[in-house]
Amino acid sequence: MGSARSLLVTGAAGFIGVNFVYYWLQQYPQDKVIGLDALTYAGNLSSLEDALENNNFSFVQGDIRDQEMIESLMAEHSIDTIVHFAAESHVDRSISGPDAFIDTNIIGTHSMLKAARNQWLSSDAPEPHRFHHVSTDEVYGSLKRDDPAFTETTPYKPSSPYSASKAASDHLVHAYAHTYGLETTISNCSNNYGPYQFPEKLIPLVLINILHGKELPIYGDGKQIRDWLYVADHARGIDLIINKGRVGETYNIGGHNEWQNIDIVTLICERMNQLATENDELRKQFPNMPDDAKSLITFVKDRPGHDQRYAIDAHKSTTELGYVPEESFETGIKKTIEWYLQQQGWWQAVMDGSYKEWISSQYHQK
Ligand code: NAD
Ligand code: TYD
């Protein structure tokens, strides 16, 4: 592959896609990046506002299930690298409405694979290429408290419609590598947090509910454990896999950072209490914020089939690729809280669904 790449990033307007686009444009200013996204409820073009100022970035609104459109995009931009984030990603939504997860995560990924195969492998001299598929640690199922963390050889045992659909997509990626010789890599990553995360996920939901004095719903006993990773570290991990990873391989990416849900929520409450004491302006802006945010903690009915614990063993990524998370949880949470406090326009617009009007008043789309 030549020195400058041409990337197609699917799900580019979602939480991790956005962070990845900013990361890549900064890290590889010579590369061309095409962001593709269907702009579902989870995709926000406003998040890409700064990227749209960059001549090396362009955005296309479209659905990954549209194979013909994907192929013409790939041909038009001489795409040599696909980074496939687009998915339905919220476990609770997969429980109440699994169909969209099958359509996007399985059928959509298959459509991406078919397009990549046609574009890259159909001639006698296959084009140099990479198809990187972004997946989750949830495909491995649930761990007991003392079980060893997931490795790349842990058998798949997904429990929710979300994780089952991601597992199916991983298998399709393997099949296209094995059967047709598509040059793929897969990353299975733990729970991400950071800027631009849609406020239905635990950390932004808790932050925003505290500001509004709304209940902080803790599912079940709150003792479920997740391994949390700052989103920029995920982007760096994917970069290392694309540049140094072995074709056909899977790499786990994690934060070495396991927390019980209740402990995370308590930590955020304490940080917010401290900020409110130091910052009169914040109190004036959010008069419903209580003196002690912990008073908002409310135990609610558990999520059906709730996985108890996820934990990633990222040894392979560390030894083969030199992957080590740079952000500590201390610094990552601090940055995340600061970002949500500074970017109220973003989350207010996202939450009231009026972001489309908001962005059109901010800038002109290319
Ligand atoms: P997200 O829900 O914030 O973003 C998903 C994006 O995909 C949205 O912008 C949405 O509009 C887009 N999209 C959905 N259906 C589409 C379709 N049919 N065609 C084109 N675009 C479509 O999700 P996220 O948290 O950014 O996750 C991105 C990827 O990373 C997913 O594949 C997810 O499984 C994986 N992942 C997420 C986490 C996490 O903690 N968030 C952890 C590990 C892996
Ligand atoms: P979430 O952010 O939905 O990620 P995932 O389910 O993919 O791990 O949830 C993280 C954990 O927090 C999970 O164990 C469910 C729990 N949770 C709550 O207790 N209350 C909430 O309101 C939410 C959204 C999640």
Tab-separated table of C-alpha atoms and ligand atoms in Angstrom:
chain	number	residue	atom	x	y	z
A	1	MET	CA	0.000	0.000	0.000
A	2	GLY	CA	1.309	3.511	-0.834
A	3	SER	CA	2.068	6.066	1.845
A	4	ALA	CA	-1.264	7.923	1.764
A	5	ARG	CA	-4.381	5.893	2.424
A	6	SER	CA	-7.952	6.407	1.412
A	7	LEU	CA	-10.248	5.346	4.244
A	8	LEU	CA	-13.942	4.638	4.307
A	9	VAL	CA	-15.161	4.966	7.887
A	10	THR	CA	-18.684	3.623	8.435
A	11	GLY	CA	-20.669	4.866	11.420
A	12	ALA	CA	-18.530	8.010	11.234
A	13	ALA	CA	-21.158	10.190	12.935
A	14	GLY	CA	-21.559	7.886	15.940
A	15	PHE	CA	-19.685	8.082	19.217
A	16	ILE	CA	-16.547	6.079	18.426
A	17	GLY	CA	-16.592	6.824	14.688
A	18	VAL	CA	-16.429	10.578	15.353
A	19	ASN	CA	-13.559	10.209	17.792
A	20	PHE	CA	-11.769	7.945	15.338
A	21	VAL	CA	-12.196	10.417	12.448
A	22	TYR	CA	-10.669	13.252	14.512
A	23	TYR	CA	-7.883	10.987	15.682
A	24	TRP	CA	-7.049	9.814	12.159
A	25	LEU	CA	-7.158	13.251	10.510
A	26	GLN	CA	-4.733	14.546	13.102
A	27	GLN	CA	-2.456	11.507	13.048
A	28	TYR	CA	-2.347	11.048	9.265
A	29	PRO	CA	-2.907	14.463	7.651
A	30	GLN	CA	-1.951	13.077	4.231
A	31	ASP	CA	-4.784	10.517	4.210
A	32	LYS	CA	-8.212	10.958	2.703
A	33	VAL	CA	-11.135	10.007	4.949
A	34	ILE	CA	-14.678	9.425	3.742
A	35	GLY	CA	-17.184	9.242	6.597
A	36	LEU	CA	-20.337	7.282	5.862
A	37	ASP	CA	-23.329	7.226	8.182
A	38	ALA	CA	-27.071	6.697	7.898
A	39	LEU	CA	-27.621	9.314	10.644
A	40	THR	CA	-29.918	7.187	12.757
A	41	TYR	CA	-30.916	8.523	16.179
A	42	ALA	CA	-27.319	7.731	17.275
A	43	GLY	CA	-25.540	9.564	14.469
A	44	ASN	CA	-24.992	13.298	14.691
A	45	LEU	CA	-23.494	15.288	11.883
A	46	SER	CA	-22.907	18.149	14.297
A	47	SER	CA	-20.213	16.020	15.946
A	48	LEU	CA	-18.210	16.170	12.698
A	49	GLU	CA	-18.442	19.944	12.389
A	50	ASP	CA	-14.681	20.483	12.728
A	51	ALA	CA	-13.792	17.534	10.498
A	52	LEU	CA	-15.965	19.021	7.746
A	53	GLU	CA	-13.607	22.003	7.684
A	54	ASN	CA	-10.779	19.667	6.647
A	55	ASN	CA	-10.350	19.228	2.888
A	56	ASN	CA	-9.242	15.651	3.389
A	57	PHE	CA	-12.573	14.707	4.945
A	58	SER	CA	-15.937	14.323	3.338
A	59	PHE	CA	-19.211	13.012	4.644
A	60	VAL	CA	-21.759	10.872	2.849
A	61	GLN	CA	-25.154	10.056	4.277
A	62	GLY	CA	-25.993	6.474	3.378
A	63	ASP	CA	-26.872	3.022	4.594
A	64	ILE	CA	-24.313	0.218	4.796
A	65	ARG	CA	-26.969	-2.175	3.482
A	66	ASP	CA	-26.822	-0.356	0.140
A	67	GLN	CA	-24.081	-2.438	-1.473
A	68	GLU	CA	-24.231	-0.634	-4.805
A	69	MET	CA	-23.736	2.744	-3.140
A	70	ILE	CA	-20.808	1.375	-1.095
A	71	GLU	CA	-19.166	0.008	-4.213
A	72	SER	CA	-19.513	3.238	-6.135
A	73	LEU	CA	-18.091	5.178	-3.156
A	74	MET	CA	-15.165	2.776	-2.993
A	75	ALA	CA	-14.482	3.143	-6.701
A	76	GLU	CA	-14.924	6.922	-6.751
A	77	HIS	CA	-12.488	7.473	-3.869
A	78	SER	CA	-10.093	4.566	-4.541
A	79	ILE	CA	-10.740	3.287	-1.037
A	80	ASP	CA	-8.001	0.970	0.220
A	81	THR	CA	-9.021	0.740	3.893
A	82	ILE	CA	-12.439	0.245	5.453
A	83	VAL	CA	-12.923	0.841	9.157
A	84	HIS	CA	-16.359	-0.522	9.908
A	85	PHE	CA	-18.018	0.969	13.001
A	86	ALA	CA	-21.613	1.322	11.799
A	87	ALA	CA	-23.959	-0.671	14.001
A	88	GLU	CA	-26.924	-0.571	16.281
A	89	SER	CA	-25.050	-0.448	19.573
A	90	HIS	CA	-27.327	-0.175	22.605
A	91	VAL	CA	-28.101	-3.395	24.492
A	92	ASP	CA	-31.370	-2.083	25.993
A	93	ARG	CA	-32.693	-1.170	22.543
A	94	SER	CA	-31.721	-4.624	21.272
A	95	ILE	CA	-33.903	-6.144	23.981
A	96	SER	CA	-36.958	-4.049	23.153
A	97	GLY	CA	-36.459	-4.160	19.355
A	98	PRO	CA	-33.953	-6.692	18.025
A	99	ASP	CA	-34.841	-6.454	14.298
A	100	ALA	CA	-32.772	-3.346	13.584
A	101	PHE	CA	-29.758	-5.127	15.099
A	102	ILE	CA	-30.117	-8.050	12.706
A	103	ASP	CA	-30.605	-5.707	9.741
A	104	THR	CA	-27.701	-3.390	10.402
A	105	ASN	CA	-25.191	-5.493	12.280
A	106	ILE	CA	-25.547	-8.717	10.303
A	107	ILE	CA	-27.083	-7.862	6.908
A	108	GLY	CA	-25.266	-4.503	6.852
A	109	THR	CA	-21.875	-6.019	7.630
A	110	HIS	CA	-22.469	-8.685	5.009
A	111	SER	CA	-23.276	-6.015	2.454
A	112	MET	CA	-19.997	-4.230	3.345
A	113	LEU	CA	-18.084	-7.505	2.914
A	114	LYS	CA	-19.695	-8.216	-0.451
A	115	ALA	CA	-18.846	-4.712	-1.647
A	116	ALA	CA	-15.240	-5.052	-0.459
A	117	ARG	CA	-14.867	-8.433	-2.141
A	118	ASN	CA	-16.237	-7.133	-5.454
A	119	GLN	CA	-14.104	-4.026	-5.421
A	120	TRP	CA	-10.848	-5.446	-4.166
A	121	LEU	CA	-10.724	-9.094	-5.151
A	122	SER	CA	-12.563	-9.410	-8.438
A	123	SER	CA	-9.539	-9.016	-10.747
A	124	ASP	CA	-6.538	-11.344	-11.145
A	125	ALA	CA	-4.415	-8.753	-9.386
A	126	PRO	CA	-6.285	-7.942	-6.141
A	127	GLU	CA	-6.000	-4.363	-4.933
A	128	PRO	CA	-3.976	-3.808	-1.732
A	129	HIS	CA	-6.588	-3.405	0.960
A	130	ARG	CA	-7.689	-3.831	4.572
A	131	PHE	CA	-11.157	-4.396	6.011
A	132	HIS	CA	-11.065	-3.600	9.726
A	133	HIS	CA	-14.168	-4.667	11.618
A	134	VAL	CA	-14.898	-3.023	14.981
A	135	SER	CA	-16.462	-5.413	17.444
A	136	THR	CA	-17.080	-5.774	21.139
A	137	ASP	CA	-16.008	-7.865	24.125
A	138	GLU	CA	-19.713	-8.671	24.626
A	139	VAL	CA	-19.456	-11.459	22.017
A	140	TYR	CA	-17.608	-13.565	24.610
A	141	GLY	CA	-20.549	-13.538	27.026
A	142	SER	CA	-20.451	-12.973	30.757
A	143	LEU	CA	-17.697	-13.728	33.304
A	144	LYS	CA	-17.974	-14.649	36.954
A	145	ARG	CA	-16.145	-12.430	39.403
A	146	ASP	CA	-12.999	-14.588	39.537
A	147	ASP	CA	-12.910	-15.884	35.962
A	148	PRO	CA	-9.871	-14.970	33.872
A	149	ALA	CA	-10.436	-12.105	31.408
A	150	PHE	CA	-11.457	-12.748	27.779
A	151	THR	CA	-8.651	-13.601	25.374
A	152	GLU	CA	-8.915	-13.794	21.594
A	153	THR	CA	-9.461	-17.562	21.893
A	154	THR	CA	-12.315	-17.398	24.417
A	155	PRO	CA	-15.290	-19.151	22.749
A	156	TYR	CA	-18.112	-16.859	21.672
A	157	LYS	CA	-21.173	-16.987	23.945
A	158	PRO	CA	-23.184	-13.824	23.337
A	159	SER	CA	-26.255	-13.226	25.501
A	160	SER	CA	-28.162	-10.202	24.175
A	161	PRO	CA	-29.573	-9.652	20.686
A	162	TYR	CA	-26.920	-6.915	20.365
A	163	SER	CA	-23.966	-9.151	21.215
A	164	ALA	CA	-25.400	-12.046	19.182
A	165	SER	CA	-25.670	-9.802	16.127
A	166	LYS	CA	-22.098	-8.560	16.621
A	167	ALA	CA	-20.893	-12.154	17.036
A	168	ALA	CA	-22.619	-13.102	13.763
A	169	SER	CA	-20.925	-10.194	12.004
A	170	ASP	CA	-17.514	-11.255	13.359
A	171	HIS	CA	-18.085	-14.764	11.991
A	172	LEU	CA	-18.965	-13.356	8.564
A	173	VAL	CA	-15.759	-11.317	8.559
A	174	HIS	CA	-13.754	-14.469	9.394
A	175	ALA	CA	-15.563	-16.375	6.667
A	176	TYR	CA	-14.755	-13.752	4.020
A	177	ALA	CA	-11.097	-13.814	5.069
A	178	HIS	CA	-10.911	-17.603	5.092
A	179	THR	CA	-12.979	-18.336	1.998
A	180	TYR	CA	-12.247	-15.440	-0.334
A	181	GLY	CA	-8.924	-14.126	0.966
A	182	LEU	CA	-10.300	-10.727	2.030
A	183	GLU	CA	-7.613	-9.041	4.152
A	184	THR	CA	-9.413	-8.444	7.395
A	185	THR	CA	-8.667	-7.624	11.009
A	186	ILE	CA	-11.109	-7.508	13.920
A	187	SER	CA	-10.886	-5.656	17.229
A	188	ASN	CA	-12.992	-6.694	20.211
A	189	CYS	CA	-13.078	-3.802	22.613
A	190	SER	CA	-14.442	-3.154	26.094
A	191	ASN	CA	-16.867	-0.364	27.132
A	192	ASN	CA	-15.806	3.029	25.797
A	193	TYR	CA	-16.454	6.429	27.352
A	194	GLY	CA	-15.545	9.991	26.377
A	195	PRO	CA	-16.763	12.918	24.262
A	196	TYR	CA	-19.700	12.600	21.849
A	197	GLN	CA	-21.268	9.534	23.492
A	198	PHE	CA	-25.031	9.459	23.060
A	199	PRO	CA	-26.670	10.125	26.441
A	200	GLU	CA	-28.472	6.783	26.620
A	201	LYS	CA	-25.223	5.072	27.722
A	202	LEU	CA	-24.340	4.875	31.397
A	203	ILE	CA	-21.674	7.573	31.850
A	204	PRO	CA	-23.214	10.477	29.871
A	205	LEU	CA	-26.691	9.530	31.133
A	206	VAL	CA	-25.548	9.805	34.749
A	207	LEU	CA	-23.710	13.074	34.146
A	208	ILE	CA	-26.659	14.749	32.465
A	209	ASN	CA	-29.225	13.399	34.939
A	210	ILE	CA	-27.176	14.816	37.822
A	211	LEU	CA	-27.208	18.257	36.194
A	212	HIS	CA	-30.996	18.082	35.921
A	213	GLY	CA	-31.580	16.526	39.349
A	214	LYS	CA	-33.078	13.417	37.738
A	215	GLU	CA	-32.879	9.865	39.108
A	216	LEU	CA	-29.777	7.799	38.335
A	217	PRO	CA	-31.198	4.367	37.427
A	218	ILE	CA	-28.986	1.497	38.585
A	219	TYR	CA	-30.033	-1.833	37.086
A	220	GLY	CA	-30.377	-4.645	39.665
A	221	ASP	CA	-27.835	-4.465	42.483
A	222	GLY	CA	-25.364	-2.350	40.485
A	223	LYS	CA	-22.609	-4.887	41.054
A	224	GLN	CA	-22.136	-5.730	37.379
A	225	ILE	CA	-18.606	-5.083	36.207
A	226	ARG	CA	-17.405	-3.460	32.999
A	227	ASP	CA	-13.881	-2.670	31.793
A	228	TRP	CA	-13.880	1.006	30.781
A	229	LEU	CA	-11.632	2.486	28.086
A	230	TYR	CA	-11.234	6.124	27.078
A	231	VAL	CA	-12.391	6.344	23.456
A	232	ALA	CA	-9.150	7.885	22.108
A	233	ASP	CA	-7.300	4.808	23.351
A	234	HIS	CA	-9.666	2.665	21.287
A	235	ALA	CA	-8.842	4.782	18.216
A	236	ARG	CA	-5.112	4.302	18.890
A	237	GLY	CA	-5.613	0.576	19.265
A	238	ILE	CA	-7.362	0.381	15.880
A	239	ASP	CA	-4.555	2.433	14.327
A	240	LEU	CA	-1.980	-0.059	15.651
A	241	ILE	CA	-3.995	-2.988	14.293
A	242	ILE	CA	-4.379	-1.406	10.855
A	243	ASN	CA	-0.700	-0.533	10.650
A	244	LYS	CA	0.960	-3.394	12.493
A	245	GLY	CA	-1.647	-6.114	12.957
A	246	ARG	CA	-1.474	-9.413	11.113
A	247	VAL	CA	-4.085	-9.950	8.431
A	248	GLY	CA	-6.804	-12.418	9.444
A	249	GLU	CA	-6.235	-11.829	13.160
A	250	THR	CA	-8.433	-10.652	16.005
A	251	TYR	CA	-7.067	-8.310	18.687
A	252	ASN	CA	-8.654	-7.516	22.041
A	253	ILE	CA	-8.507	-3.906	23.200
A	254	GLY	CA	-9.231	-3.031	26.817
A	255	GLY	CA	-8.555	-0.563	29.556
A	256	HIS	CA	-7.279	-2.758	32.431
A	257	ASN	CA	-9.925	-0.832	34.288
A	258	GLU	CA	-12.734	-2.909	35.808
A	259	TRP	CA	-15.435	-1.104	37.774
A	260	GLN	CA	-18.750	-2.073	39.330
A	261	ASN	CA	-21.535	0.099	37.918
A	262	ILE	CA	-22.480	1.432	41.342
A	263	ASP	CA	-18.881	2.485	42.011
A	264	ILE	CA	-18.628	4.364	38.729
A	265	VAL	CA	-21.897	6.160	39.399
A	266	THR	CA	-20.761	7.030	42.936
A	267	LEU	CA	-17.442	8.345	41.619
A	268	ILE	CA	-19.213	10.566	39.069
A	269	CYS	CA	-21.581	11.825	41.804
A	270	GLU	CA	-18.597	12.775	43.977
A	271	ARG	CA	-16.851	14.582	41.123
A	272	MET	CA	-20.025	16.489	40.310
A	273	ASN	CA	-20.583	17.406	44.001
A	274	GLN	CA	-17.075	18.810	44.106
A	275	LEU	CA	-17.540	20.780	40.881
A	276	ALA	CA	-20.820	22.240	42.138
A	277	THR	CA	-19.142	23.399	45.356
A	278	GLU	CA	-16.345	25.078	43.422
A	279	ASN	CA	-18.482	26.544	40.659
A	280	ASP	CA	-21.395	28.858	41.492
A	281	GLU	CA	-22.100	29.393	37.820
A	282	LEU	CA	-22.862	25.676	37.386
A	283	ARG	CA	-25.372	25.795	40.234
A	284	LYS	CA	-27.058	28.836	38.713
A	285	GLN	CA	-27.223	27.124	35.341
A	286	PHE	CA	-28.594	23.887	36.788
A	287	PRO	CA	-30.713	24.858	39.786
A	288	ASN	CA	-32.142	21.322	40.098
A	289	MET	CA	-28.718	19.821	40.787
A	290	PRO	CA	-28.879	18.473	44.357
A	291	ASP	CA	-26.276	19.153	47.093
A	292	ASP	CA	-25.364	15.502	47.045
A	293	ALA	CA	-25.821	13.795	43.683
A	294	LYS	CA	-25.728	10.403	45.401
A	295	SER	CA	-29.244	11.127	46.667
A	296	LEU	CA	-30.392	10.576	43.059
A	297	ILE	CA	-29.181	6.967	42.918
A	298	THR	CA	-32.211	4.729	42.370
A	299	PHE	CA	-32.076	0.952	42.103
A	300	VAL	CA	-34.424	-0.200	39.344
A	301	LYS	CA	-35.494	-3.517	37.817
A	302	ASP	CA	-32.565	-5.343	36.276
A	303	ARG	CA	-31.963	-5.558	32.519
A	304	PRO	CA	-33.214	-8.995	31.314
A	305	GLY	CA	-30.250	-11.348	30.764
A	306	HIS	CA	-27.863	-8.720	32.186
A	307	ASP	CA	-24.243	-9.860	31.758
A	308	GLN	CA	-22.454	-9.841	35.101
A	309	ARG	CA	-18.916	-9.018	34.106
A	310	TYR	CA	-16.771	-8.243	31.050
A	311	ALA	CA	-12.998	-8.086	31.268
A	312	ILE	CA	-10.439	-7.932	28.488
A	313	ASP	CA	-7.030	-9.564	28.405
A	314	ALA	CA	-5.199	-7.317	25.926
A	315	HIS	CA	-1.898	-9.171	26.223
A	316	LYS	CA	-1.754	-10.024	22.499
A	317	SER	CA	-2.249	-6.377	21.454
A	318	THR	CA	0.357	-5.274	23.963
A	319	THR	CA	3.049	-7.763	23.004
A	320	GLU	CA	2.454	-7.760	19.228
A	321	LEU	CA	1.495	-4.151	18.633
A	322	GLY	CA	2.781	-2.236	21.660
A	323	TYR	CA	-0.785	-1.271	22.644
A	324	VAL	CA	-1.114	0.250	26.133
A	325	PRO	CA	-3.976	2.591	27.102
A	326	GLU	CA	-2.578	6.092	27.612
A	327	GLU	CA	-5.442	7.593	29.576
A	328	SER	CA	-5.962	6.641	33.213
A	329	PHE	CA	-9.540	6.481	34.468
A	330	GLU	CA	-8.830	9.550	36.623
A	331	THR	CA	-7.790	11.677	33.638
A	332	GLY	CA	-10.309	10.164	31.245
A	333	ILE	CA	-13.311	10.828	33.485
A	334	LYS	CA	-12.065	14.356	34.197
A	335	LYS	CA	-11.802	15.092	30.465
A	336	THR	CA	-15.216	13.536	29.836
A	337	ILE	CA	-16.966	15.584	32.523
A	338	GLU	CA	-15.290	18.770	31.278
A	339	TRP	CA	-16.332	18.008	27.712
A	340	TYR	CA	-20.000	17.460	28.620
A	341	LEU	CA	-20.026	20.669	30.673
A	342	GLN	CA	-18.503	22.650	27.813
A	343	GLN	CA	-20.612	21.093	25.072
A	344	GLN	CA	-24.111	21.552	26.434
A	345	GLY	CA	-25.311	22.691	23.014
A	346	TRP	CA	-24.311	19.319	21.587
A	347	TRP	CA	-26.123	17.093	24.050
A	348	GLN	CA	-29.143	19.318	24.468
A	349	ALA	CA	-29.658	19.306	20.708
A	350	VAL	CA	-29.038	15.572	20.478
A	351	MET	CA	-31.506	14.876	23.254
A	352	ASP	CA	-34.326	17.075	22.051
A	353	GLY	CA	-33.896	15.782	18.524
A	354	SER	CA	-33.448	19.276	17.092
A	355	TYR	CA	-29.804	18.836	16.221
A	356	LYS	CA	-30.453	18.931	12.495
A	357	GLU	CA	-31.738	22.504	12.745
A	358	TRP	CA	-28.954	23.342	15.152
A	359	ILE	CA	-26.164	22.232	12.839
A	360	SER	CA	-27.622	23.868	9.788
A	361	SER	CA	-27.457	27.134	11.713
A	362	GLN	CA	-23.794	26.457	12.585
A	363	TYR	CA	-22.207	25.649	9.226
A	364	HIS	CA	-22.787	24.545	5.668
A	365	GLN	CA	-22.390	20.917	4.835
A	366	LYS	CA	-19.937	20.146	2.025
B	1	NAD	P1	-23.141	4.503	18.081
B	1	NAD	O1	-24.478	3.887	18.238
B	1	NAD	O2	-22.807	5.732	18.843
B	1	NAD	O3	-22.865	4.825	16.547
B	1	NAD	C1	-23.240	3.965	15.512
B	1	NAD	C2	-23.325	4.775	14.225
B	1	NAD	O4	-23.688	3.897	13.162
B	1	NAD	C3	-24.367	5.885	14.272
B	1	NAD	O5	-23.794	7.095	13.830
B	1	NAD	C4	-25.453	5.416	13.320
B	1	NAD	O6	-26.107	6.483	12.647
B	1	NAD	C5	-24.643	4.558	12.357
B	1	NAD	N1	-25.477	3.560	11.688
B	1	NAD	C6	-26.398	2.739	12.272
B	1	NAD	N2	-26.991	1.988	11.337
B	1	NAD	C7	-26.418	2.317	10.153
B	1	NAD	C8	-26.591	1.859	8.817
B	1	NAD	N3	-27.491	0.899	8.512
B	1	NAD	N4	-25.817	2.405	7.836
B	1	NAD	C9	-24.923	3.365	8.122
B	1	NAD	N5	-24.735	3.844	9.375
B	1	NAD	C10	-25.466	3.320	10.375
B	1	NAD	O7	-22.110	3.333	18.403
B	1	NAD	P2	-20.619	3.424	18.956
B	1	NAD	O8	-20.653	3.352	20.432
B	1	NAD	O9	-19.904	4.526	18.275
B	1	NAD	O10	-20.065	2.015	18.432
B	1	NAD	C11	-19.389	1.918	17.180
B	1	NAD	C12	-18.957	0.492	16.953
B	1	NAD	O11	-18.098	0.078	18.019
B	1	NAD	C13	-20.114	-0.505	16.947
B	1	NAD	O12	-19.853	-1.459	15.938
B	1	NAD	C14	-20.081	-1.152	18.318
B	1	NAD	O13	-20.559	-2.459	18.278
B	1	NAD	C15	-18.572	-1.123	18.609
B	1	NAD	N6	-18.216	-1.059	20.044
B	1	NAD	C16	-18.750	-0.104	20.855
B	1	NAD	C17	-18.348	-0.045	22.193
B	1	NAD	C18	-18.875	1.025	23.117
B	1	NAD	O14	-18.586	0.983	24.323
B	1	NAD	N7	-19.613	2.006	22.650
B	1	NAD	C19	-17.429	-0.965	22.686
B	1	NAD	C20	-16.912	-1.930	21.813
B	1	NAD	C21	-17.299	-1.963	20.481
B	2	TYD	P1	-24.254	0.568	28.844
B	2	TYD	O1	-23.608	1.915	28.873
B	2	TYD	O2	-25.622	0.450	28.299
B	2	TYD	O3	-23.229	-0.435	28.135
B	2	TYD	P2	-23.282	-2.059	28.004
B	2	TYD	O4	-24.587	-2.559	28.401
B	2	TYD	O5	-23.006	-2.256	26.556
B	2	TYD	O6	-22.171	-2.563	28.881
B	2	TYD	O7	-24.308	0.020	30.338
B	2	TYD	C1	-23.149	-0.156	31.115
B	2	TYD	C2	-23.571	-0.861	32.378
B	2	TYD	O8	-24.409	0.023	33.140
B	2	TYD	C3	-24.401	-2.106	32.137
B	2	TYD	O9	-24.054	-3.091	33.112
B	2	TYD	C4	-25.836	-1.643	32.339
B	2	TYD	C5	-25.692	-0.566	33.383
B	2	TYD	N1	-26.679	0.537	33.302
B	2	TYD	C6	-27.403	0.902	34.436
B	2	TYD	O10	-27.252	0.318	35.527
B	2	TYD	N2	-28.282	1.946	34.330
B	2	TYD	C7	-28.477	2.612	33.143
B	2	TYD	O11	-29.322	3.533	33.095
B	2	TYD	C8	-27.721	2.214	31.998
B	2	TYD	C9	-27.910	2.909	30.679
B	2	TYD	C10	-26.823	1.173	32.127
